[in-house]
Coordinates of C-alpha atoms in Angstrom, one line a residue:
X206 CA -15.1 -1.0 -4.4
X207 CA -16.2 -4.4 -5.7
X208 CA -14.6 -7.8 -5.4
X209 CA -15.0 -10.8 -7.8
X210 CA -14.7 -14.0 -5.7
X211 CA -14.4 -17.4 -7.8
X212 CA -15.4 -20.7 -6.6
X213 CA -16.1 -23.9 -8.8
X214 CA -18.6 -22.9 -11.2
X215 CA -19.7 -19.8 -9.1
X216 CA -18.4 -15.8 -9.0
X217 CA -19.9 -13.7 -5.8
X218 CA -19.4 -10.0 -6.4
X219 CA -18.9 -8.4 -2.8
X220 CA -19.0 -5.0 -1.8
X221 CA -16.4 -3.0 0.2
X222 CA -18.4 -3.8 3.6
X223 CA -18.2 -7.4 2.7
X224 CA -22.1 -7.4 1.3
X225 CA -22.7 -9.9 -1.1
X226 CA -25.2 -8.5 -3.8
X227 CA -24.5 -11.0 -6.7
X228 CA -24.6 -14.3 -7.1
X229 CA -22.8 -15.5 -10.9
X230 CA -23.6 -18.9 -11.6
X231 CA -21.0 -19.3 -14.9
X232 CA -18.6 -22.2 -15.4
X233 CA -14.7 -20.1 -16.0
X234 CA -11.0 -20.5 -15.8
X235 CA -10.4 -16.8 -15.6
X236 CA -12.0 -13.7 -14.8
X237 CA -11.0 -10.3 -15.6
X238 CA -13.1 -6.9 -15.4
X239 CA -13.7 -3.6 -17.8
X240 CA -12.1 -0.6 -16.8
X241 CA -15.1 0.8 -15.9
X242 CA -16.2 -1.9 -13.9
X243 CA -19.4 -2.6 -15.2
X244 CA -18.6 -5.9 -16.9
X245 CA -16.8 -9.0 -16.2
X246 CA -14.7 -10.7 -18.8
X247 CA -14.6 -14.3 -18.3
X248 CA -12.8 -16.9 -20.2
X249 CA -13.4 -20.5 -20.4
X250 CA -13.0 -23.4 -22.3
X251 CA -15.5 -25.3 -25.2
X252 CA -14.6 -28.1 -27.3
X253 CA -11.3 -27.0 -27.8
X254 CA -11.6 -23.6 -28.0
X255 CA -10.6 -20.6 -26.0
X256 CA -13.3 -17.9 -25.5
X257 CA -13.8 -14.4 -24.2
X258 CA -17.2 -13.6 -23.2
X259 CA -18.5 -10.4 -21.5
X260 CA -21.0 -10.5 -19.1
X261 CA -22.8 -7.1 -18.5
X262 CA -23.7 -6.1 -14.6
X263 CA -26.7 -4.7 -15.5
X264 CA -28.5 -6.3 -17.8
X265 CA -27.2 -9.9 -16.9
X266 CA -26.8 -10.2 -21.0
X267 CA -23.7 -12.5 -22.1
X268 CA -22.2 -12.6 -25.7
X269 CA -18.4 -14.4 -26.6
X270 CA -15.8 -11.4 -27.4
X271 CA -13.5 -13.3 -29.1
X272 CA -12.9 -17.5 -29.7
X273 CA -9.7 -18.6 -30.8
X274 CA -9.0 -22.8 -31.6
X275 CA -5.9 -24.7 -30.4
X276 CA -4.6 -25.7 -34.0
X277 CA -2.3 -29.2 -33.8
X278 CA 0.3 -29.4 -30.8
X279 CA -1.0 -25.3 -30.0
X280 CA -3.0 -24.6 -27.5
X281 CA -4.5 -21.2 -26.9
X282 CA -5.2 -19.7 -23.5
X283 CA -5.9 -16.7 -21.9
X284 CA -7.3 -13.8 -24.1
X285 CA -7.5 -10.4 -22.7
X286 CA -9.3 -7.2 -24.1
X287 CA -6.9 -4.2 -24.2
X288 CA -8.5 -0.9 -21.8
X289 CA -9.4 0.9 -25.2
X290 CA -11.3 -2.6 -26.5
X291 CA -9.4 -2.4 -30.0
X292 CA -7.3 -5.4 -29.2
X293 CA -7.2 -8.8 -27.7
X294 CA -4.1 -10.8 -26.7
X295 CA -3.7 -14.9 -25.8
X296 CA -0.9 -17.0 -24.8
X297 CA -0.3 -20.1 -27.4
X298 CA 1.5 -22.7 -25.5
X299 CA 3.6 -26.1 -26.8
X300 CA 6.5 -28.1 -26.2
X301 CA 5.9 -30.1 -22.9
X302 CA 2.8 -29.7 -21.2
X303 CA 4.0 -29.1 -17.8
X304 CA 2.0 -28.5 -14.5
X305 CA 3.1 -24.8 -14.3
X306 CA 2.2 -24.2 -18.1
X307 CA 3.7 -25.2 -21.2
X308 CA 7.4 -25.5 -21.7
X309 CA 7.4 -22.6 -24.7
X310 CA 4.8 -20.1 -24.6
X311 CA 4.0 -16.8 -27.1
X312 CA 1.6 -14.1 -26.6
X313 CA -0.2 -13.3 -29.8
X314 CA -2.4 -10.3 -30.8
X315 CA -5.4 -10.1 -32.9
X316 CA -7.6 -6.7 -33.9
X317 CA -10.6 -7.4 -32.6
X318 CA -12.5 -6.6 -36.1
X319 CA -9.8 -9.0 -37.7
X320 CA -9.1 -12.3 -35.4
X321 CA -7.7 -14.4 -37.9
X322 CA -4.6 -12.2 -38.7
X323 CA -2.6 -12.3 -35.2
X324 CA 0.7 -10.8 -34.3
X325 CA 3.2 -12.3 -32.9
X326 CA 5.1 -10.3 -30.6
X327 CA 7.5 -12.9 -28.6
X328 CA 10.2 -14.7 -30.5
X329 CA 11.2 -17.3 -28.5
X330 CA 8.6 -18.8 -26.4
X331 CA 9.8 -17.4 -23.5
X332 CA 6.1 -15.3 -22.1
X333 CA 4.8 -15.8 -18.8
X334 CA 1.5 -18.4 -18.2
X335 CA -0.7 -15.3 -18.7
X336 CA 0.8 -13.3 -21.7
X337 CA 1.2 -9.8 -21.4
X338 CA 0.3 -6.8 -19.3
X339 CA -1.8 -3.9 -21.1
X340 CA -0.9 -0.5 -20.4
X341 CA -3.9 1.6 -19.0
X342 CA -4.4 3.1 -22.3
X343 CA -4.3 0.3 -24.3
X344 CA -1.4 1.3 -26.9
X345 CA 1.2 -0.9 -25.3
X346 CA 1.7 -4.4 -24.3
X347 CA 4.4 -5.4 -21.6
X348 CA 5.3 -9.4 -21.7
X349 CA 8.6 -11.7 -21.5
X350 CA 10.4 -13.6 -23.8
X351 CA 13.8 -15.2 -23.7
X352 CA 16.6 -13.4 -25.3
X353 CA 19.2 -14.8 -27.4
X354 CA 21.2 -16.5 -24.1
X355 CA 18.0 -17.9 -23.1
X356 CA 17.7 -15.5 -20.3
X357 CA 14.1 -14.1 -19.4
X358 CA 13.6 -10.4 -20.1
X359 CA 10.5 -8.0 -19.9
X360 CA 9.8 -6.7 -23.4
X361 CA 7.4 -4.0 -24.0
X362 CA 6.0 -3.5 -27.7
X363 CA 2.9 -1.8 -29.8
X364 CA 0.2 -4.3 -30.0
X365 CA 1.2 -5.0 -33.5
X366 CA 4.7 -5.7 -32.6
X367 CA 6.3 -2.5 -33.6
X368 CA 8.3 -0.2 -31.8
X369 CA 9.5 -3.1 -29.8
X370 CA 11.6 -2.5 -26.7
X371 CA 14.0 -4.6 -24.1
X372 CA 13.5 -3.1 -20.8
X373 CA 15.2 -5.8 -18.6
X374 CA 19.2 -7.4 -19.4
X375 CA 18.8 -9.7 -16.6
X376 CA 21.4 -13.0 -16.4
X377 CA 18.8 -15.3 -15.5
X378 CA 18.2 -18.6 -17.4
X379 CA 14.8 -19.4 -18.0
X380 CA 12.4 -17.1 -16.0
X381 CA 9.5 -15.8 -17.3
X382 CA 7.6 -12.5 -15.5
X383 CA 4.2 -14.2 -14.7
X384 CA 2.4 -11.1 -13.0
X385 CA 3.5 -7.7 -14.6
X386 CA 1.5 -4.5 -13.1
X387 CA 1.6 -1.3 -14.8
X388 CA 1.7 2.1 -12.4
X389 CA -1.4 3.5 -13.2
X390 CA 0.1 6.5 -15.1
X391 CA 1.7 4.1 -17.6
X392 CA 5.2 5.2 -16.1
X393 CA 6.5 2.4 -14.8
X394 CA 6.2 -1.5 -14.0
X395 CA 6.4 -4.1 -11.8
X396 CA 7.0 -7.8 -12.0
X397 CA 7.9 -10.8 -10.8
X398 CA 10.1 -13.4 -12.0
X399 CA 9.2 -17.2 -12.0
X400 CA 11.8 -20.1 -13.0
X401 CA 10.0 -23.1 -14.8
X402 CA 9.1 -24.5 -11.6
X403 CA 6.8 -22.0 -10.8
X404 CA 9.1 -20.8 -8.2
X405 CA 9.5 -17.0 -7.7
X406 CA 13.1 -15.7 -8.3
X407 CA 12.6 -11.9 -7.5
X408 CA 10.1 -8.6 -7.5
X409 CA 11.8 -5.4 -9.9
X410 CA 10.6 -2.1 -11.0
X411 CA 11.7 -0.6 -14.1
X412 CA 10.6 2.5 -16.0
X413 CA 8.7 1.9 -19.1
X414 CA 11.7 3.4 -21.2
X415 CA 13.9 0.3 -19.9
X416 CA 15.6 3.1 -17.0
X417 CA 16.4 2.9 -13.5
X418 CA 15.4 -0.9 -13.0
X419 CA 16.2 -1.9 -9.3
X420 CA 15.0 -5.3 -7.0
X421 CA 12.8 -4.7 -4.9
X422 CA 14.6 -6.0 -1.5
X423 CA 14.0 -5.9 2.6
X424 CA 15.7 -3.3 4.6
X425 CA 18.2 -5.6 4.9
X426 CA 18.9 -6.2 1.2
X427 CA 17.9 -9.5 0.9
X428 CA 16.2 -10.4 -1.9
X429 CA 12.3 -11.2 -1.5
X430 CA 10.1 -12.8 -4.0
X431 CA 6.2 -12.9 -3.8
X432 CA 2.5 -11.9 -5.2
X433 CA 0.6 -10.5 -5.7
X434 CA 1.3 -6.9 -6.4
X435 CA -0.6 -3.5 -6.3
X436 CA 0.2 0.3 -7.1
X437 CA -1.8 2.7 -5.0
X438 CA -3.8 5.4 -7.4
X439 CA -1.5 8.0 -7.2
X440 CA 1.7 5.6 -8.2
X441 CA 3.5 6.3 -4.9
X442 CA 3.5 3.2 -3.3
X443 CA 3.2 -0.1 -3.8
X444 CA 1.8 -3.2 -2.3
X445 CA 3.2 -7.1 -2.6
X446 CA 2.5 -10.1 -0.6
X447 CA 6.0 -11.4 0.0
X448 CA 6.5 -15.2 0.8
X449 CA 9.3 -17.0 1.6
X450 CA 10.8 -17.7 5.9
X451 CA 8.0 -17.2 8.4
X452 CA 10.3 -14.2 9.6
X453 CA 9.6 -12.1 6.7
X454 CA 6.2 -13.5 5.3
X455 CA 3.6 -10.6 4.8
X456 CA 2.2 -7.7 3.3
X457 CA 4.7 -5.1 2.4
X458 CA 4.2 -1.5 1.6
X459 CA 6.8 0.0 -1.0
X460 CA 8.3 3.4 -2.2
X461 CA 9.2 2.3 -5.4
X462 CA 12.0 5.2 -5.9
X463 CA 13.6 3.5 -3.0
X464 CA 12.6 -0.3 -3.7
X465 CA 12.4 0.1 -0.1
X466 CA 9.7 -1.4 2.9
X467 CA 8.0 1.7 5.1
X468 CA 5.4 -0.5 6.2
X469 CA 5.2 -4.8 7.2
X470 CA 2.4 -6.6 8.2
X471 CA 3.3 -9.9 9.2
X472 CA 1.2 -13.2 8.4
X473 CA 2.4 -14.2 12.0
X474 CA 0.1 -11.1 13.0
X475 CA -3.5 -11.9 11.5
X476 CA -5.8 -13.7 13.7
X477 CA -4.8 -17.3 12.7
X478 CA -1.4 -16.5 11.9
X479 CA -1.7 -16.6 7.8
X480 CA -2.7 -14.6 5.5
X481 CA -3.9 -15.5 1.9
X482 CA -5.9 -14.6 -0.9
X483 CA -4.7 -10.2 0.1
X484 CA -6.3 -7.4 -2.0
X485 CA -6.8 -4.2 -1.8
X486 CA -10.4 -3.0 -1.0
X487 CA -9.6 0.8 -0.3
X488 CA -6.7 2.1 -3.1
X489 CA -3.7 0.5 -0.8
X490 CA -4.8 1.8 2.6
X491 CA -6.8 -1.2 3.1
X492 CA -6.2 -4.7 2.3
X493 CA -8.8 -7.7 2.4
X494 CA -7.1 -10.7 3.3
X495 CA -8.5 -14.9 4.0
X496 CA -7.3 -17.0 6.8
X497 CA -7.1 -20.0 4.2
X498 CA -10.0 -21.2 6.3
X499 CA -13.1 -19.7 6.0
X500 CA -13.1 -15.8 7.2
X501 CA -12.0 -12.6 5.3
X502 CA -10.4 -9.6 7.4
X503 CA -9.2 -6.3 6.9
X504 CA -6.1 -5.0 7.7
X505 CA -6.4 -0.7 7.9
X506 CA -3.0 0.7 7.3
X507 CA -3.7 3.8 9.0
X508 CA -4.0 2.7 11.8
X509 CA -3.1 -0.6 12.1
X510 CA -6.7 -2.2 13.0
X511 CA -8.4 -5.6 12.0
X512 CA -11.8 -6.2 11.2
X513 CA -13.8 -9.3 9.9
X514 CA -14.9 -8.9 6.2
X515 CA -16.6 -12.0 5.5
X516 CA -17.7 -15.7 6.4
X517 CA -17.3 -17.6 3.6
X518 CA -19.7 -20.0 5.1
X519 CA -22.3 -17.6 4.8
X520 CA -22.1 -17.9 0.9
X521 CA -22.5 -21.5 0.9
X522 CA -25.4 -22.2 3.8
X523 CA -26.5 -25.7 2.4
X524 CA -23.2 -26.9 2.4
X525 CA -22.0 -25.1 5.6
X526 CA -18.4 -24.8 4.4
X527 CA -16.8 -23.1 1.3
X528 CA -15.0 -24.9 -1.3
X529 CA -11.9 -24.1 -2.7
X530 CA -11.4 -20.6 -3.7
X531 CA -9.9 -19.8 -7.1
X532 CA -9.4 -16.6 -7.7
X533 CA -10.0 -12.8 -6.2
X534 CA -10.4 -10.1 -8.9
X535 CA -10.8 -6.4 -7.1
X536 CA -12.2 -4.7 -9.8
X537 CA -9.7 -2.0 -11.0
X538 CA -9.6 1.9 -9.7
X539 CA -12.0 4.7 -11.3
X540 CA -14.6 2.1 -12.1
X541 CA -17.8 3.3 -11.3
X542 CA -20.8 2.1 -8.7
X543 CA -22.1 -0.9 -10.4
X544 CA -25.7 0.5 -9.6
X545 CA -24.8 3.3 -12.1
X546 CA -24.1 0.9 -14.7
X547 CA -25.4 1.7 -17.6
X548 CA -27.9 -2.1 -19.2
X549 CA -26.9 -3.0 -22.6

């Protein structure tokens, strides 16, 4: 199990031990990796330009994927490489430029042998600041878009557009699903809603034919919002962060028939009292979390146990204490041991 840690103008890969065997030196504004875990997909910004560039493990080579230009009042953001590498989507944001993303936003998709003939698959500006959500084989793309009302819905099409579906008729102006995560047998999703500012309305779980959506919600019912969110391997459970009241704010272990909690680990329970920055480092059965100061733990579900992971001062000894961190990027299940990456 790796982990992708992103600082200012630096990546640290770090092993499941909290090891540190790569250093990444790489100006980006996000990272994603290939399903085999052997390369990282970084995108950043030049001269008005969005590009996806891979970056093999091995080898240390780097070659740009895919560059798309913002073209008048456009911008373009965000490309992603679908699992089977035949497609890449973006996000295309306009209207207002607000601090949570751009007021309309549309999730476009190219062929990656043909990038100046995109699809576009939303209608009405309505996709979350990230675009879509590939399925883990690659022929479908999940994303919102505002229906006809004006209400955010999760959509699910071909990565041409066809066959496009409605999964979601929810009665809520506005929201778009800004962190969509597929089950890892392409069965089902789930999502969480964000109004436009930025503020999370809700976590659901729909089946990829549109059936037997529910909210997720506490033992209580109440309502919870939060990310983000994990599927274990087998699809059985899942993992969010939830936020919100100091009373329920925590890691939460899901059966996603039931929408349901069986497990809670409360931020009020790690060593400082918070937890941030959570993901998973063995499937769901243990989660790295920060202290939002400068340590990592792990918290073991089994049997309830936490360890420290990592100093973060220990990556940055000249300076003696880490800046701010950006993003964490657990690189996804079945990849295999970087050392038996293949160089190309």
């Amino acid at each position: 199990m790796v982990v992708a840690l992103g600082y200012p103008g630096v990546i640290f890969l770090v092993g499941s031990t909290g090891d540190v065997f790569k250093r990444i030196d790489i100006g980006y504004d996000y990272i994603q990796w290939s399903p085999d875990g052997c390369q990282l997909r970084i995108t950043t910004r030049r001269d008005q330009k969005s590009i996806l560039l891979n970056l093999d493990l091995a080898s240390g080579v780097q070659h740009d994927l895919f560059v798309v230009s913002d073209t008048g009042d456009e911008d373009a953001m965000y490309p992603q490489l679908s699992p089977d590498g035949k497609w890449i989507s973006y996000v295309v944001g306009y209207g207002e430029d607000r601090y949570t993303g751009w007021e309309f936003q549309d999730v476009r998709v190219v062929v990656v042998d043909e990038p100046a003939r995109p699809f576009h698959l939303t209608e009405r500006g309505g996709a979350g600041v990230y675009g879509g959500a590939w399925s883990p084989d690659g022929q479908w793309l999940a994303y919102s878009d505002y229906d006809q009302d004006g209400n955010g819905q999760l959509y699910l099409s071909k990565p041409d557009g066809s066959d496009r579906r409605q999964l979601t008729h929810l009665v809520m102006s506005k929201i778009t699903m800004d962190v969509i995560e597929w089950s890892p047998d392409g069965q089902r999703l789930a999502f969480t809603a964000y109004d436009q500012d930025d503020i999370p309305q809700g976590i659901w779980i729909v089946h990829s034919d549109g059936n037997d959506l529910r909210e997720i919600t506490l033992s209580d019912g109440n309502s919870i919002w939060g990310a983000p969110l994990w599927w274990s391997a087998d699809g059985r459970t899942f993992v969010a962060f939830v936020s919100g009241d100091e009373s329920v704010e925590g890691l939460y272990w899901f059966d996603p028939d039931t929408g349901k909690p069986y497990h809670v680990f409360y931020d009020s329970k790690s060593p400082n009292g918070h937890i941030s920055f959570c993901f998973p480092i063995s499937d769901v059965q243990t989660i790295a979390f920060s202290d939002a100061e400068t340590k990592f733990y792990t918290y073991h579900l089994t049997d309830g146990t936490i360890d420290l992971w990592l100093d973060e001062t220990k990556l940055f000894p000249e300076e003696g204490w880490p800046p701010m961190l950006w993003q964490v990027v657990p690189v996804p299940g079945g990849a295999v041991d970087i050392s038996q990456c293949p160089s190309k």
